[in-house]
PDB file of C-alpha atoms and ligand atoms in Angstrom:
ATOM      1  CA  MET B   6     -33.518  20.717  71.385  1.00 43.00           C
ATOM      2  CA  ALA B   7     -34.047  20.244  67.373  1.00 45.00           C
ATOM      3  CA  ASP B   8     -32.219  23.568  66.927  1.00 46.00           C
ATOM      4  CA  VAL B   9     -28.979  22.315  68.725  1.00 49.00           C
ATOM      5  CA  HIS B  10     -28.941  19.301  66.695  1.00 48.00           C
ATOM      6  CA  ASP B  11     -29.181  21.241  63.707  1.00 53.00           C
ATOM      7  CA  LYS B  12     -26.625  23.656  64.679  1.00 53.00           C
ATOM      8  CA  LYS B  13     -24.462  20.604  65.387  1.00 52.00           C
ATOM      9  CA  THR B  14     -24.779  18.974  62.082  1.00 52.00           C
ATOM     10  CA  ARG B  15     -24.441  22.566  60.289  1.00 50.00           C
ATOM     11  CA  SER B  16     -20.820  22.809  62.140  1.00 50.00           C
ATOM     12  CA  TYR B  17     -19.814  19.568  61.313  1.00 50.00           C
ATOM     13  CA  ASN B  18     -20.699  19.833  57.615  1.00 51.00           C
ATOM     14  CA  MET B  19     -18.643  23.308  57.793  1.00 48.00           C
ATOM     15  CA  SER B  20     -15.809  21.309  59.160  1.00 47.00           C
ATOM     16  CA  GLN B  21     -16.143  18.867  56.359  1.00 50.00           C
ATOM     17  CA  ILE B  22     -15.940  21.711  54.103  1.00 50.00           C
ATOM     18  CA  LYS B  23     -12.955  23.304  55.501  1.00 49.00           C
ATOM     19  CA  GLY B  24     -11.216  20.085  55.521  1.00 50.00           C
ATOM     20  CA  MET B  25      -9.225  21.010  58.760  1.00 51.00           C
ATOM     21  CA  ASP B  26      -9.280  19.477  62.111  1.00 56.00           C
ATOM     22  CA  THR B  27     -12.459  17.468  61.468  1.00 78.00           C
ATOM     23  CA  ARG B  28     -13.794  14.893  63.882  1.00 90.00           C
ATOM     24  CA  PRO B  29     -12.740  12.012  61.552  1.00 94.00           C
ATOM     25  CA  GLU B  30      -9.376  13.106  61.640  1.00 93.00           C
ATOM     26  CA  MET B  31      -8.859  13.859  65.269  1.00 93.00           C
ATOM     27  CA  ILE B  32     -10.295  10.045  65.779  1.00 95.00           C
ATOM     28  CA  VAL B  33      -7.141   8.853  63.860  1.00 96.00           C
ATOM     29  CA  ARG B  34      -5.079  11.200  65.634  1.00 95.00           C
ATOM     30  CA  LYS B  35      -6.309  10.242  69.000  1.00 95.00           C
ATOM     31  CA  PHE B  36      -5.979   6.615  68.274  1.00 97.00           C
ATOM     32  CA  LEU B  37      -2.348   7.178  66.869  1.00 97.00           C
ATOM     33  CA  HIS B  38      -1.428   9.166  70.029  1.00 96.00           C
ATOM     34  CA  ALA B  39      -2.730   6.681  72.303  1.00 97.00           C
ATOM     35  CA  HIS B  40      -0.602   3.942  70.429  1.00 96.00           C
ATOM     36  CA  GLY B  41       2.362   5.891  70.672  1.00 95.00           C
ATOM     37  CA  PHE B  42       2.841   7.061  67.185  1.00 95.00           C
ATOM     38  CA  ARG B  43       4.119  10.584  66.579  1.00 93.00           C
ATOM     39  CA  TYR B  44       3.157  12.776  63.545  1.00 94.00           C
ATOM     40  CA  SER B  45       3.021  15.931  62.091  1.00 91.00           C
ATOM     41  CA  LEU B  46      -0.023  17.894  60.819  1.00 88.00           C
ATOM     42  CA  HIS B  47      -0.891  19.665  57.500  1.00 83.00           C
ATOM     43  CA  SER B  48       2.831  19.258  56.745  1.00 83.00           C
ATOM     44  CA  LYS B  49       3.787  22.043  54.456  1.00 85.00           C
ATOM     45  CA  LYS B  50       6.909  20.653  53.152  1.00 87.00           C
ATOM     46  CA  LEU B  51       4.660  17.826  51.213  1.00 91.00           C
ATOM     47  CA  PRO B  52       2.490  18.717  48.372  1.00 91.00           C
ATOM     48  CA  GLY B  53      -0.630  19.070  49.196  1.00 89.00           C
ATOM     49  CA  LYS B  54      -0.406  19.653  52.925  1.00 89.00           C
ATOM     50  CA  PRO B  55      -1.123  15.828  53.983  1.00 92.00           C
ATOM     51  CA  ASP B  56      -3.653  15.463  57.098  1.00 90.00           C
ATOM     52  CA  ILE B  57      -1.266  13.004  59.079  1.00 95.00           C
ATOM     53  CA  VAL B  58       2.434  12.322  58.172  1.00 96.00           C
ATOM     54  CA  LEU B  59       4.350   9.737  60.082  1.00 96.00           C
ATOM     55  CA  SER B  60       7.807  10.428  59.380  1.00 93.00           C
ATOM     56  CA  LYS B  61       9.183   7.495  60.863  1.00 93.00           C
ATOM     57  CA  TYR B  62       7.280   5.108  58.855  1.00 94.00           C
ATOM     58  CA  LYS B  63       7.746   7.288  55.556  1.00 95.00           C
ATOM     59  CA  THR B  64       3.459   7.112  55.362  1.00 96.00           C
ATOM     60  CA  ILE B  65       0.783   9.682  55.041  1.00 97.00           C
ATOM     61  CA  ILE B  66      -2.714   9.133  56.327  1.00 96.00           C
ATOM     62  CA  ASP B  67      -5.034  10.893  54.264  1.00 96.00           C
ATOM     63  CA  VAL B  68      -8.561  11.065  55.818  1.00 95.00           C
ATOM     64  CA  ARG B  69     -11.092  11.670  53.440  1.00 96.00           C
ATOM     65  CA  GLY B  70     -14.875  12.618  53.666  1.00 95.00           C
ATOM     66  CA  CYS B  71     -16.977  10.100  51.550  1.00 96.00           C
ATOM     67  CA  PHE B  72     -19.139  12.688  50.178  1.00 96.00           C
ATOM     68  CA  TRP B  73     -16.686  15.180  48.876  1.00 96.00           C
ATOM     69  CA  HIS B  74     -14.018  12.795  47.834  1.00 97.00           C
ATOM     70  CA  LEU B  75     -16.716  10.598  45.976  1.00 97.00           C
ATOM     71  CA  HIS B  76     -15.953   7.389  47.887  1.00 97.00           C
ATOM     72  CA  LYS B  77     -16.803   4.428  45.271  1.00 97.00           C
ATOM     73  CA  ARG B  78     -19.691   2.122  46.015  1.00 97.00           C
ATOM     74  CA  CYS B  79     -20.140   3.917  49.235  1.00 97.00           C
ATOM     75  CA  LYS B  80     -23.664   5.049  50.679  1.00 97.00           C
ATOM     76  CA  PHE B  81     -22.139   8.213  51.768  1.00 96.00           C
ATOM     77  CA  GLY B  82     -20.012   8.462  48.744  1.00 97.00           C
ATOM     78  CA  ASP B  83     -20.815   8.220  45.122  1.00 96.00           C
ATOM     79  CA  GLN B  84     -24.136   6.799  45.699  1.00 96.00           C
ATOM     80  CA  VAL B  85     -25.199  10.172  47.142  1.00 95.00           C
ATOM     81  CA  SER B  86     -26.385  11.984  44.172  1.00 91.00           C
ATOM     82  CA  THR B  87     -26.988  15.607  44.076  1.00 92.00           C
ATOM     83  CA  PRO B  88     -28.968  17.953  41.593  1.00 93.00           C
ATOM     84  CA  SER B  89     -26.639  20.575  42.117  1.00 95.00           C
ATOM     85  CA  GLU B  90     -24.125  21.172  39.278  1.00 96.00           C
ATOM     86  CA  LYS B  91     -21.423  23.221  41.577  1.00 96.00           C
ATOM     87  CA  ILE B  92     -21.324  20.449  44.013  1.00 96.00           C
ATOM     88  CA  THR B  93     -20.462  17.815  41.508  1.00 96.00           C
ATOM     89  CA  SER B  94     -17.887  19.652  39.909  1.00 96.00           C
ATOM     90  CA  ARG B  95     -16.506  20.392  43.541  1.00 96.00           C
ATOM     91  CA  ARG B  96     -16.763  16.518  43.979  1.00 97.00           C
ATOM     92  CA  GLU B  97     -15.381  15.798  40.736  1.00 97.00           C
ATOM     93  CA  SER B  98     -12.225  18.495  41.335  1.00 97.00           C
ATOM     94  CA  ALA B  99     -11.648  17.050  44.585  1.00 97.00           C
ATOM     95  CA  VAL B 100     -11.122  13.279  43.297  1.00 97.00           C
ATOM     96  CA  GLU B 101      -8.572  14.459  40.595  1.00 97.00           C
ATOM     97  CA  ARG B 102      -6.626  16.726  43.488  1.00 96.00           C
ATOM     98  CA  ASP B 103      -6.414  13.503  45.184  1.00 97.00           C
ATOM     99  CA  ARG B 104      -5.287  11.486  42.318  1.00 97.00           C
ATOM    100  CA  ILE B 105      -2.659  14.087  41.791  1.00 96.00           C
ATOM    101  CA  LYS B 106      -1.438  14.382  45.344  1.00 96.00           C
ATOM    102  CA  VAL B 107      -1.274  10.709  46.057  1.00 97.00           C
ATOM    103  CA  ALA B 108       0.778  10.154  42.782  1.00 97.00           C
ATOM    104  CA  LYS B 109       3.167  12.870  43.983  1.00 97.00           C
ATOM    105  CA  TRP B 110       3.410  11.470  47.533  1.00 97.00           C
ATOM    106  CA  LYS B 111       4.481   7.854  46.063  1.00 97.00           C
ATOM    107  CA  GLU B 112       6.888   9.468  43.778  1.00 97.00           C
ATOM    108  CA  LYS B 113       8.528  11.204  46.525  1.00 96.00           C
ATOM    109  CA  GLY B 114       8.545   7.491  48.332  1.00 96.00           C
ATOM    110  CA  TRP B 115       6.152   7.899  50.642  1.00 96.00           C
ATOM    111  CA  ASN B 116       3.232   4.870  51.661  1.00 96.00           C
ATOM    112  CA  VAL B 117      -0.132   6.412  51.570  1.00 97.00           C
ATOM    113  CA  ILE B 118      -3.009   5.056  53.536  1.00 96.00           C
ATOM    114  CA  VAL B 119      -6.532   6.553  52.757  1.00 97.00           C
ATOM    115  CA  ILE B 120      -8.805   6.396  55.356  1.00 97.00           C
ATOM    116  CA  TRP B 121     -12.801   7.000  54.392  1.00 97.00           C
ATOM    117  CA  ALA B 122     -14.359   9.159  57.202  1.00 96.00           C
ATOM    118  CA  GLU B 123     -18.040   8.245  57.175  1.00 95.00           C
ATOM    119  CA  CYS B 124     -18.015   4.786  56.464  1.00 96.00           C
ATOM    120  CA  GLU B 125     -14.855   3.612  58.212  1.00 97.00           C
ATOM    121  CA  LEU B 126     -14.816   5.801  60.984  1.00 97.00           C
ATOM    122  CA  GLU B 127     -18.563   6.699  61.557  1.00 95.00           C
ATOM    123  CA  PRO B 128     -17.720   9.638  63.313  1.00 93.00           C
ATOM    124  CA  ARG B 129     -21.177  10.254  64.562  1.00 90.00           C
ATOM    125  CA  LYS B 130     -21.541   7.288  66.567  1.00 92.00           C
ATOM    126  CA  LYS B 131     -20.138   7.329  70.039  1.00 90.00           C
ATOM    127  CA  TYR B 132     -18.980   3.687  69.788  1.00 93.00           C
ATOM    128  CA  SER B 133     -18.848   1.793  66.209  1.00 95.00           C
ATOM    129  CA  GLU B 134     -17.451  -1.574  66.152  1.00 96.00           C
ATOM    130  CA  GLY B 135     -16.261  -0.948  62.327  1.00 96.00           C
ATOM    131  CA  ARG B 136     -14.206   1.994  63.475  1.00 97.00           C
ATOM    132  CA  GLU B 137     -12.606  -0.312  66.014  1.00 97.00           C
ATOM    133  CA  VAL B 138     -11.626  -2.817  63.172  1.00 97.00           C
ATOM    134  CA  ASN B 139     -10.483  -0.292  60.910  1.00 97.00           C
ATOM    135  CA  LEU B 140      -8.557   1.283  63.329  1.00 97.00           C
ATOM    136  CA  ASN B 141      -6.542  -2.108  64.660  1.00 97.00           C
ATOM    137  CA  GLY B 142      -6.211  -2.552  60.738  1.00 96.00           C
ATOM    138  CA  LEU B 143      -4.411   0.436  60.346  1.00 96.00           C
ATOM    139  CA  LEU B 144      -2.230  -0.408  63.243  1.00 95.00           C
ATOM    140  CA  LYS B 145      -1.255  -3.910  61.908  1.00 95.00           C
ATOM    141  CA  ASN B 146      -0.721  -1.959  58.611  1.00 93.00           C
ATOM    142  CA  LEU B 147       1.781   0.570  60.348  1.00 94.00           C
ATOM    143  CA  LYS B 148       3.672  -2.416  62.213  1.00 91.00           C
ATOM    144  CA  ASN B 149       3.863  -4.142  58.998  1.00 89.00           C
ATOM    145  CA  LEU B 150       5.403  -1.187  57.300  1.00 84.00           C
ATOM    146  CA  LYS B 151       7.939  -0.736  60.110  1.00 71.00           C
ATOM    147  CA  ASN B 152       9.245  -4.550  59.666  1.00 65.00           C
ATOM    148  CA  ASP B 153       9.633  -3.966  55.931  1.00 65.00           C
ATOM    149  CA  ASN B 154      12.233  -0.856  56.560  1.00 56.00           C
ATOM    150  CA  PRO B 155      14.448  -2.042  59.022  1.00 51.00           C
ATOM    151  CA  GLY B 156      16.908   0.612  60.308  1.00 47.00           C
ATOM    152  CA  LYS B 157      14.608   3.301  59.019  1.00 44.00           C
TER     153      LYS B 157
HETATM  154 ZN1   ZN F  17     -17.213   5.753  52.555  1.00 62.38          ZN
END
């Protein structure tokens, strides 16, 4: 059993590193889909190939892993230190890339919603109250955006 868990953990970590189709992203996608939202994924038309693009809402949803993207004041993010210089510099460059991406998106008139994968979605839990609260907050956010842009 222990080995199975290790394997699972390892593949979870690998998917985090690759940054594509991660479980946190799937949680958000499934939620949006269930609420009738249509989106495109990893759109190559936009800089940095954003995770989830809701064109109708002119909104980009950026799902970030707390550890690699150094979520501030987060127990999964900047509160986790590592002695590895390689990992540290990798985390720092991810933050820099995020900053540049968000600036480019905003410059092009996109709304940007950042979702922090570990603390906001608790992807390892089957059921998480925090996740429900955060996803419903996202829903509210999107509905407000639509009301702000009549005719779009
Ligand atoms: Zn976090």
